[in-house]
Short mmCIF file of N, CA and C in Angstrom, two decimals:
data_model
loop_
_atom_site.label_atom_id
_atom_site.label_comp_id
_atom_site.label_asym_id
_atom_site.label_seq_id
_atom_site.Cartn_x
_atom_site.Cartn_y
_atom_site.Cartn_z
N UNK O 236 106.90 -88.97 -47.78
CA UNK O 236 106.21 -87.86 -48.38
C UNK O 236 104.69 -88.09 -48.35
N UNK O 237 104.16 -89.35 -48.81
CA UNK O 237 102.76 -89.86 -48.65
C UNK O 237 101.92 -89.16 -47.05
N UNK O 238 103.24 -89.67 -46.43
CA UNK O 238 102.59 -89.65 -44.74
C UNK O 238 102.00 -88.40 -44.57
N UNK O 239 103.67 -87.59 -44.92
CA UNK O 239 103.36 -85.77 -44.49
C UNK O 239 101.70 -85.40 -45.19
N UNK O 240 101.51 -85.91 -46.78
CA UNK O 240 100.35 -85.18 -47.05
C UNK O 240 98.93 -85.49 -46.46
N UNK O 241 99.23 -87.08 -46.05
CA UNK O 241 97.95 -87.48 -45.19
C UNK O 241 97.96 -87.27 -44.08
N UNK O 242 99.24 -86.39 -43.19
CA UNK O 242 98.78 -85.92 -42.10
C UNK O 242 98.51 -84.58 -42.52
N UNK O 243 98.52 -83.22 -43.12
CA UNK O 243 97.93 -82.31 -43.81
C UNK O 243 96.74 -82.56 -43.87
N UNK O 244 96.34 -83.59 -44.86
CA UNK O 244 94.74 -83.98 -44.95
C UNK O 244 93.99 -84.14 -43.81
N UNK O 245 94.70 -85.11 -42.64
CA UNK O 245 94.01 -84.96 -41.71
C UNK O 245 93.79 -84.08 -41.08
N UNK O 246 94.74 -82.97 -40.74
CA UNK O 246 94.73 -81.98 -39.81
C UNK O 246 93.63 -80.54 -40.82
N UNK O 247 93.86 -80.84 -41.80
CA UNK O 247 92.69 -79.71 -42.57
C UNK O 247 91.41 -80.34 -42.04
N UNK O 248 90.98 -81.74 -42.69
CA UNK O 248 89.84 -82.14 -42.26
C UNK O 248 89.65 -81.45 -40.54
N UNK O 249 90.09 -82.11 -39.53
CA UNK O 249 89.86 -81.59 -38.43
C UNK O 249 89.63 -80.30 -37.77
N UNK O 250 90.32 -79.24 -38.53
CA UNK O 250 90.08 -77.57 -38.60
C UNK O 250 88.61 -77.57 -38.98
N UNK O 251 88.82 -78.33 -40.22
CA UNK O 251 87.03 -78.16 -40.62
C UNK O 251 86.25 -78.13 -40.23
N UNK O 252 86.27 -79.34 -39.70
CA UNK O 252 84.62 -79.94 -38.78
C UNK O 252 84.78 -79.27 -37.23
N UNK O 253 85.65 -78.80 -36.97
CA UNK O 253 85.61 -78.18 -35.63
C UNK O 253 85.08 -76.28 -36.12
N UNK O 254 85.68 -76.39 -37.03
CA UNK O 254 85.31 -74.87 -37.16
C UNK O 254 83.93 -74.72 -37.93
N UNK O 255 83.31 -75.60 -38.57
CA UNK O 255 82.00 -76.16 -39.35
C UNK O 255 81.60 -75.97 -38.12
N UNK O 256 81.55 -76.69 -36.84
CA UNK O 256 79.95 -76.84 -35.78
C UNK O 256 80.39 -75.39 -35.46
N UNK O 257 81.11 -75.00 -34.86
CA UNK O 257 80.80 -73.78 -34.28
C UNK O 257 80.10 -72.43 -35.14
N UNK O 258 80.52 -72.32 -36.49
CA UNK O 258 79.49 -71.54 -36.88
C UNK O 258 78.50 -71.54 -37.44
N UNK O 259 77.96 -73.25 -37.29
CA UNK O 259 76.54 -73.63 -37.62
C UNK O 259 75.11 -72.38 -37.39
N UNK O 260 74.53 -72.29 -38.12
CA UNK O 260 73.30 -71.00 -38.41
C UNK O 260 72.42 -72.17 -37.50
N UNK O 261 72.03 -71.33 -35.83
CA UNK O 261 71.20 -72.17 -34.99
C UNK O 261 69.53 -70.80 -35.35
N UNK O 262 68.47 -72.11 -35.56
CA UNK O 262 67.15 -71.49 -35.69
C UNK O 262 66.26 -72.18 -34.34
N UNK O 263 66.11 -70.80 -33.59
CA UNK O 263 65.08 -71.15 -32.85
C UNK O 263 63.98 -71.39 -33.12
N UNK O 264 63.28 -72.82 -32.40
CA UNK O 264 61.60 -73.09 -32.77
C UNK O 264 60.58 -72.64 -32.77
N UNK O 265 61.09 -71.49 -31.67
CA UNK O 265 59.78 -70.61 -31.06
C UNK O 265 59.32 -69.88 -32.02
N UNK O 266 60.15 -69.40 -33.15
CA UNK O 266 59.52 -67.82 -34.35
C UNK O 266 58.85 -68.73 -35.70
N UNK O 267 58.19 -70.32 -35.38
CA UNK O 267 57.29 -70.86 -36.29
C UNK O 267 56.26 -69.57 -37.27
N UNK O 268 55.56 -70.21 -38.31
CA UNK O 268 54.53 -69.27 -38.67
C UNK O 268 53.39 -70.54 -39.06
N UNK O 269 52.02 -69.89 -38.59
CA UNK O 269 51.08 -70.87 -39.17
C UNK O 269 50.83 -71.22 -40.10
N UNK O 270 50.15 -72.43 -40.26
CA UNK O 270 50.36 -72.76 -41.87
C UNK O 270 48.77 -72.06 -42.43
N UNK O 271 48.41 -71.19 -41.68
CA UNK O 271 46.89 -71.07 -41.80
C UNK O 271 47.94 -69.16 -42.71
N UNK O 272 48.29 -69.03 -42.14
CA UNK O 272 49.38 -67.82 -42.92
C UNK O 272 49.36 -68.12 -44.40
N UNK O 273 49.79 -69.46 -44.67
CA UNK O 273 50.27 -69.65 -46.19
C UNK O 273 49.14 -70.74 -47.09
N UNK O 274 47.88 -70.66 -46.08
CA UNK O 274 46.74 -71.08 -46.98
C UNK O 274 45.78 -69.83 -47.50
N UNK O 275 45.42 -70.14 -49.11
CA UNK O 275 44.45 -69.59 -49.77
C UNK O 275 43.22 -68.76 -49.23
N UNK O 276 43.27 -67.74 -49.44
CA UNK O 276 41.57 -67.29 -48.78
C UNK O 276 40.66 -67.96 -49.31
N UNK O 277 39.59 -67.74 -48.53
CA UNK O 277 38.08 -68.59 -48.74
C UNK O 277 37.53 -67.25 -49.42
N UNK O 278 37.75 -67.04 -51.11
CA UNK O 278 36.88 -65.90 -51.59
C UNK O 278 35.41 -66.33 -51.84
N UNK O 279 34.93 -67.59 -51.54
CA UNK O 279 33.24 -67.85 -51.51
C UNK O 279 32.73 -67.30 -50.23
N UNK O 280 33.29 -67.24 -48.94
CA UNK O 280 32.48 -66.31 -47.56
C UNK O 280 33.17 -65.29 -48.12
N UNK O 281 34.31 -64.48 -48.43
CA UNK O 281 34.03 -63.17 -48.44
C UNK O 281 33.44 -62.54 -49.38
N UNK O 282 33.33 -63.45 -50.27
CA UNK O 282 32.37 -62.73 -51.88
C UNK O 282 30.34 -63.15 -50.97
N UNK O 283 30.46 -63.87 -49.95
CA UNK O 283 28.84 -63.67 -49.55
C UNK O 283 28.52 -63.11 -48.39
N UNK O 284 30.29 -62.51 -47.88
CA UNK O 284 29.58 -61.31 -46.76
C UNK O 284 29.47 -59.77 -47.66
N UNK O 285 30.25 -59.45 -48.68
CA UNK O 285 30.35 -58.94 -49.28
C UNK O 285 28.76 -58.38 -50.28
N UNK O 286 27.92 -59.44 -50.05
CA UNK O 286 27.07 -59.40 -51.29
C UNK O 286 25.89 -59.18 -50.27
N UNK O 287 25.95 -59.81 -48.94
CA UNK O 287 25.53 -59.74 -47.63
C UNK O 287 25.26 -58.18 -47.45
N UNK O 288 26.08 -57.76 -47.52
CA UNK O 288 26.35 -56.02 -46.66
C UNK O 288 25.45 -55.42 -48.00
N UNK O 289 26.48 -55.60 -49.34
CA UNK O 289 25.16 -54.89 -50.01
C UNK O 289 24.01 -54.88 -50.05
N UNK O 290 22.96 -56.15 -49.76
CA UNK O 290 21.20 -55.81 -50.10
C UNK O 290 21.51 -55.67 -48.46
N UNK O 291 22.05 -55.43 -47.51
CA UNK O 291 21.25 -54.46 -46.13
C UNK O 291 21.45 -53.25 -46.69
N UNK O 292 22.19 -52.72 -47.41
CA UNK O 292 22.02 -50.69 -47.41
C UNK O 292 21.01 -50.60 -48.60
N UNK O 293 19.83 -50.27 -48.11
CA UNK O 293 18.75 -50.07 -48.38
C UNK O 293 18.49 -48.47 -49.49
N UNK O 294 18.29 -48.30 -50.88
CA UNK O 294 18.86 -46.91 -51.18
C UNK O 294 17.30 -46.46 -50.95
N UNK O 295 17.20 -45.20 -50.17
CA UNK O 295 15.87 -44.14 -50.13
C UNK O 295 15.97 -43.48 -51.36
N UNK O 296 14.49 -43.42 -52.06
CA UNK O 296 14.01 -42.64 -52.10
C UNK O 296 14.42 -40.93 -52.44
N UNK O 297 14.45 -40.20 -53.15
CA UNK O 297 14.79 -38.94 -52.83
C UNK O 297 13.61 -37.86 -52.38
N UNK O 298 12.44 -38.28 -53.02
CA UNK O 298 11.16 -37.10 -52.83
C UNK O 298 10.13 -38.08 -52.74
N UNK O 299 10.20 -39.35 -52.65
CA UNK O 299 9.05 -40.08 -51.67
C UNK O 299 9.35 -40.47 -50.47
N UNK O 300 8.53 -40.34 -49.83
CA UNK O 300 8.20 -40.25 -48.23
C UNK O 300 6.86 -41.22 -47.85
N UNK O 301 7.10 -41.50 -46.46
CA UNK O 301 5.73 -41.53 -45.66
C UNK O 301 5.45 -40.80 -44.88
N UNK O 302 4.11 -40.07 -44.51
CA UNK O 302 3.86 -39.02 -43.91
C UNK O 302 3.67 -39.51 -42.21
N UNK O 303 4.62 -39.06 -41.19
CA UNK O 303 4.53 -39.44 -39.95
C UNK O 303 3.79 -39.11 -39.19
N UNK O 304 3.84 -39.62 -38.14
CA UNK O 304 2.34 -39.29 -36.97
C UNK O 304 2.49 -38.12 -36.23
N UNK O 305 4.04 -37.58 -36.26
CA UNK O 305 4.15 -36.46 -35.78
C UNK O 305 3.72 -35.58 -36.48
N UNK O 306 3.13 -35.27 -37.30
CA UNK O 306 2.57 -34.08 -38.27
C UNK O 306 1.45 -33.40 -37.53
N UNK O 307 1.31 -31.90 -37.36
CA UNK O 307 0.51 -30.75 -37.03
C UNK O 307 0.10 -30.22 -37.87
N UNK O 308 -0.66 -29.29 -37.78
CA UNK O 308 -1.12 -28.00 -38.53
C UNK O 308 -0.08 -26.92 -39.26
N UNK O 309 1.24 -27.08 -38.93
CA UNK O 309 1.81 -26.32 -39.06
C UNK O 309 3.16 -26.95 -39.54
N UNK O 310 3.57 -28.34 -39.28
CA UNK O 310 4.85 -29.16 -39.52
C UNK O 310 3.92 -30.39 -40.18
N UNK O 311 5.11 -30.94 -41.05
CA UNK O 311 4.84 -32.23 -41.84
C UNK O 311 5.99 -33.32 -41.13
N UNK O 312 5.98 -34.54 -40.87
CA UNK O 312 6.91 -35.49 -40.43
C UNK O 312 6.66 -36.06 -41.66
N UNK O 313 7.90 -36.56 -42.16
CA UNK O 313 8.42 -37.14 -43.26
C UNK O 313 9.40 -38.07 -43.27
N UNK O 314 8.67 -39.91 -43.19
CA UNK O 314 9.88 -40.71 -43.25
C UNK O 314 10.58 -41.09 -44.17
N UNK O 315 11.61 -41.77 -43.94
CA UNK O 315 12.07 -42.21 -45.77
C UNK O 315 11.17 -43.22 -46.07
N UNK O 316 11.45 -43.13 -47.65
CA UNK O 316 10.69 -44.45 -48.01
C UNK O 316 11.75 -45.18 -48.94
N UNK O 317 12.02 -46.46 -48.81
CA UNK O 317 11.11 -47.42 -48.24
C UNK O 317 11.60 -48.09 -46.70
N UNK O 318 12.67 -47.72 -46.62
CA UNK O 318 13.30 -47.79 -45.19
C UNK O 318 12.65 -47.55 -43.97
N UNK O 319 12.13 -46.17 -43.66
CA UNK O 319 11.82 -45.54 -42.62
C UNK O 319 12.60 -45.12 -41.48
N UNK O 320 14.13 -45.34 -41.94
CA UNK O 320 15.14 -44.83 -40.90
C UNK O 320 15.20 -43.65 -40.70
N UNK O 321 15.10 -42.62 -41.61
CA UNK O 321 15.18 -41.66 -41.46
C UNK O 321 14.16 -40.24 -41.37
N UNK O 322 14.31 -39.66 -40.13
CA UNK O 322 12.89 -38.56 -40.09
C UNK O 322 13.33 -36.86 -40.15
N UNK O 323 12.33 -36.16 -41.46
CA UNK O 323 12.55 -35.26 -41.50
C UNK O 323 10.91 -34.45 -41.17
N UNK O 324 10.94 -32.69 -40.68
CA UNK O 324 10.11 -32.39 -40.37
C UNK O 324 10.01 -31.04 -40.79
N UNK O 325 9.18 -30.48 -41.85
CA UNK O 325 9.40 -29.65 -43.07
C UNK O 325 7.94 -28.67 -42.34
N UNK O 326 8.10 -27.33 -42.42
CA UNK O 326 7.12 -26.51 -42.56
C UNK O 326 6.39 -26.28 -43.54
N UNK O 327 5.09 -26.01 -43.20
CA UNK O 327 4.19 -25.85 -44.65
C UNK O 327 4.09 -24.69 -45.27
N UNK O 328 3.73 -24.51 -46.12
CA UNK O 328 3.77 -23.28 -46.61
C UNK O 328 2.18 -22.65 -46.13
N UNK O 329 1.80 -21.38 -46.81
CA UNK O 329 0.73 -20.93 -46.16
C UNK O 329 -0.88 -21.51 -46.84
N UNK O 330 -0.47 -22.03 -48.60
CA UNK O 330 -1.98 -22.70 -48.98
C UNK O 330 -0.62 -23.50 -49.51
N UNK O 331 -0.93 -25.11 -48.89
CA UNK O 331 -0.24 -26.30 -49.02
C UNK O 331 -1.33 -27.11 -50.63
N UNK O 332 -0.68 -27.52 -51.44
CA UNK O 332 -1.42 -28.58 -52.44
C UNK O 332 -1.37 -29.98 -52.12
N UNK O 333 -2.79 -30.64 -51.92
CA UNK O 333 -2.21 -31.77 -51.85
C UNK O 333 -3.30 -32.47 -52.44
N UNK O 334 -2.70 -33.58 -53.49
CA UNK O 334 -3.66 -34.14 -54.49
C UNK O 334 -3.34 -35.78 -54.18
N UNK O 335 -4.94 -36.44 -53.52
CA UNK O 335 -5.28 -37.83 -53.26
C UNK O 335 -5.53 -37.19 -51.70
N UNK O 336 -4.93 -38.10 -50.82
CA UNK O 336 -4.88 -38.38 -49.28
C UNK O 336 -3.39 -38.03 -48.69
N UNK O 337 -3.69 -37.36 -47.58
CA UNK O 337 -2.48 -36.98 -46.96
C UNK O 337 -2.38 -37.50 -45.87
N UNK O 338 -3.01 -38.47 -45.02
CA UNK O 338 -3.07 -38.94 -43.77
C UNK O 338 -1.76 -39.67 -43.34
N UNK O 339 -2.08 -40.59 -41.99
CA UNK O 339 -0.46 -40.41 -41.75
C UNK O 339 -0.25 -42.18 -42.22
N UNK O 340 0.85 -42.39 -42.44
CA UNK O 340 1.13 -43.81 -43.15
C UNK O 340 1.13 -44.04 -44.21
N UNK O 341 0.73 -42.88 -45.29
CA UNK O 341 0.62 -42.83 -46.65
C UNK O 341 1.67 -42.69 -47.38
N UNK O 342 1.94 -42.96 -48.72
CA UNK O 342 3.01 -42.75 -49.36
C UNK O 342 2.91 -41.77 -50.26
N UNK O 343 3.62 -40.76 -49.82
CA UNK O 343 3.06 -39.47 -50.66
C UNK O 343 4.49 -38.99 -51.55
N UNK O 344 4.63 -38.21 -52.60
CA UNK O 344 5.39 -37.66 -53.27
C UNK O 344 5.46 -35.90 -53.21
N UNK O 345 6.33 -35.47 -52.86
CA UNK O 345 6.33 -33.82 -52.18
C UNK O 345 7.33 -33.04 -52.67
N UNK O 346 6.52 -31.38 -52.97
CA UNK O 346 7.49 -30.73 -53.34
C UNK O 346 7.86 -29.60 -52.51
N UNK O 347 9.44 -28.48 -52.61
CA UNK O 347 9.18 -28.17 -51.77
C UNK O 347 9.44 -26.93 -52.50
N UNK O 348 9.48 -25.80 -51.74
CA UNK O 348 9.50 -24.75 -51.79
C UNK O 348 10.69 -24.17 -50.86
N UNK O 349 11.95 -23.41 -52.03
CA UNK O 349 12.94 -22.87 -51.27
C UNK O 349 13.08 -21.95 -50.77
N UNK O 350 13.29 -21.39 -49.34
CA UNK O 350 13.12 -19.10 -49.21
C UNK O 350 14.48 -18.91 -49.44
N UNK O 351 14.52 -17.48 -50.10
CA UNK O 351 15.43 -17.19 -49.95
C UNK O 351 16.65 -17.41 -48.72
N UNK O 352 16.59 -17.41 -47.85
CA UNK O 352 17.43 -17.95 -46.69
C UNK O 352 17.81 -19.24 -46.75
N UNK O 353 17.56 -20.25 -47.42
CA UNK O 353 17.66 -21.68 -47.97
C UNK O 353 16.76 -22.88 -47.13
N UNK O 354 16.39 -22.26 -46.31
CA UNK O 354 15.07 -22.93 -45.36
C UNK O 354 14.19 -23.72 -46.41
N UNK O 355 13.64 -24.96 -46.99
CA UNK O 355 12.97 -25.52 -47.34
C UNK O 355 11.31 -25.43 -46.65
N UNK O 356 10.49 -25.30 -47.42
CA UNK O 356 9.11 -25.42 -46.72
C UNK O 356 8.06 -26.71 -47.95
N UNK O 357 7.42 -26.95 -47.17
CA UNK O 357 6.73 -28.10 -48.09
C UNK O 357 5.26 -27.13 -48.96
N UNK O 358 5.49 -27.38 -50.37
CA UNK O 358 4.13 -26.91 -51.05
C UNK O 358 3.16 -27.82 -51.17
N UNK O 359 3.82 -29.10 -51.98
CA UNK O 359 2.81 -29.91 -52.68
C UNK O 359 3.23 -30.73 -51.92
N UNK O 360 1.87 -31.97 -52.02
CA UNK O 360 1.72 -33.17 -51.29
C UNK O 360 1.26 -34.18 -51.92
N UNK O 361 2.02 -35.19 -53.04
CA UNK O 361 0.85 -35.94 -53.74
C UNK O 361 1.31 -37.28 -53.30
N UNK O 362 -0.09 -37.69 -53.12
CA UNK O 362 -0.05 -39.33 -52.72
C UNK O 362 0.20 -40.56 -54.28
N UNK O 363 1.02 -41.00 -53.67
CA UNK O 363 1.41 -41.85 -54.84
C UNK O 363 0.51 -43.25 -54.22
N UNK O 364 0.27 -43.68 -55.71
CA UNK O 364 -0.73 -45.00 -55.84
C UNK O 364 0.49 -45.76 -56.26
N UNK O 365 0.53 -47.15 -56.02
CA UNK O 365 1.09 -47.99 -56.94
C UNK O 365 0.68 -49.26 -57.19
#
């Protein structure tokens, strides 16, 4: 009786391990992930590109200007201030005010005058001191 159950035992064991390798879970090496995946960000460079980008956008100005070289008798060139990226070129009105110096490179403060049609024209011209 001993025998019969230790040949049982054996023959289970052997089902086992034969039927164990074959449905072993095989992982290919190739689908690795970097370990650069499961390291920490560096929030000190992105908190100083971050802080970086902000002092380049430069905020203009809304009604101070510098008066550009393109200016006529009849048109005003108007850069931003303090940037100078940006150029606008405003018609004058017919008696323009302008209190200090209006020449070109100056930093002037300007008002404008709306027409009915929504066309902006420039009235006043005051040079700001600082």
């Amino acid at each position: 009786m001993r025998k019969l159950l230790l040949f049982a035992y054996i023959c289970a064991a052997a089902i086992g391990v034969t039927t164990g390798c074959r449905f072993a879970h095989e992982e290919p090496l190739g689908d690795t992930v970097a370990a650069s995946v499961f390291a920490p960000k560096d929030t000190a460079a992105i908190n100083k590109k971050k802080k970086a980008k902000v002092a380049a956008i430069v905020k203009d100005s809304a009604d101070v200007f510098y008066i550009g070289s393109g200016s006529d008798r009849q048109t005003l060139q108007l850069l931003s201030y303090p940037s100078r990226r940006d150029t606008f070129s405003y018609g004058k009105t017919a008696h323009i005010k302008v209190e200090g110096s209006a020449d070109t490179g100056r930093v002037v403060k300007v008002a404008f005058y709306v027409l009915p049609s929504g066309d902006s024209l420039v009235s006043k011209v005051m040079e700001k001191k600082d």
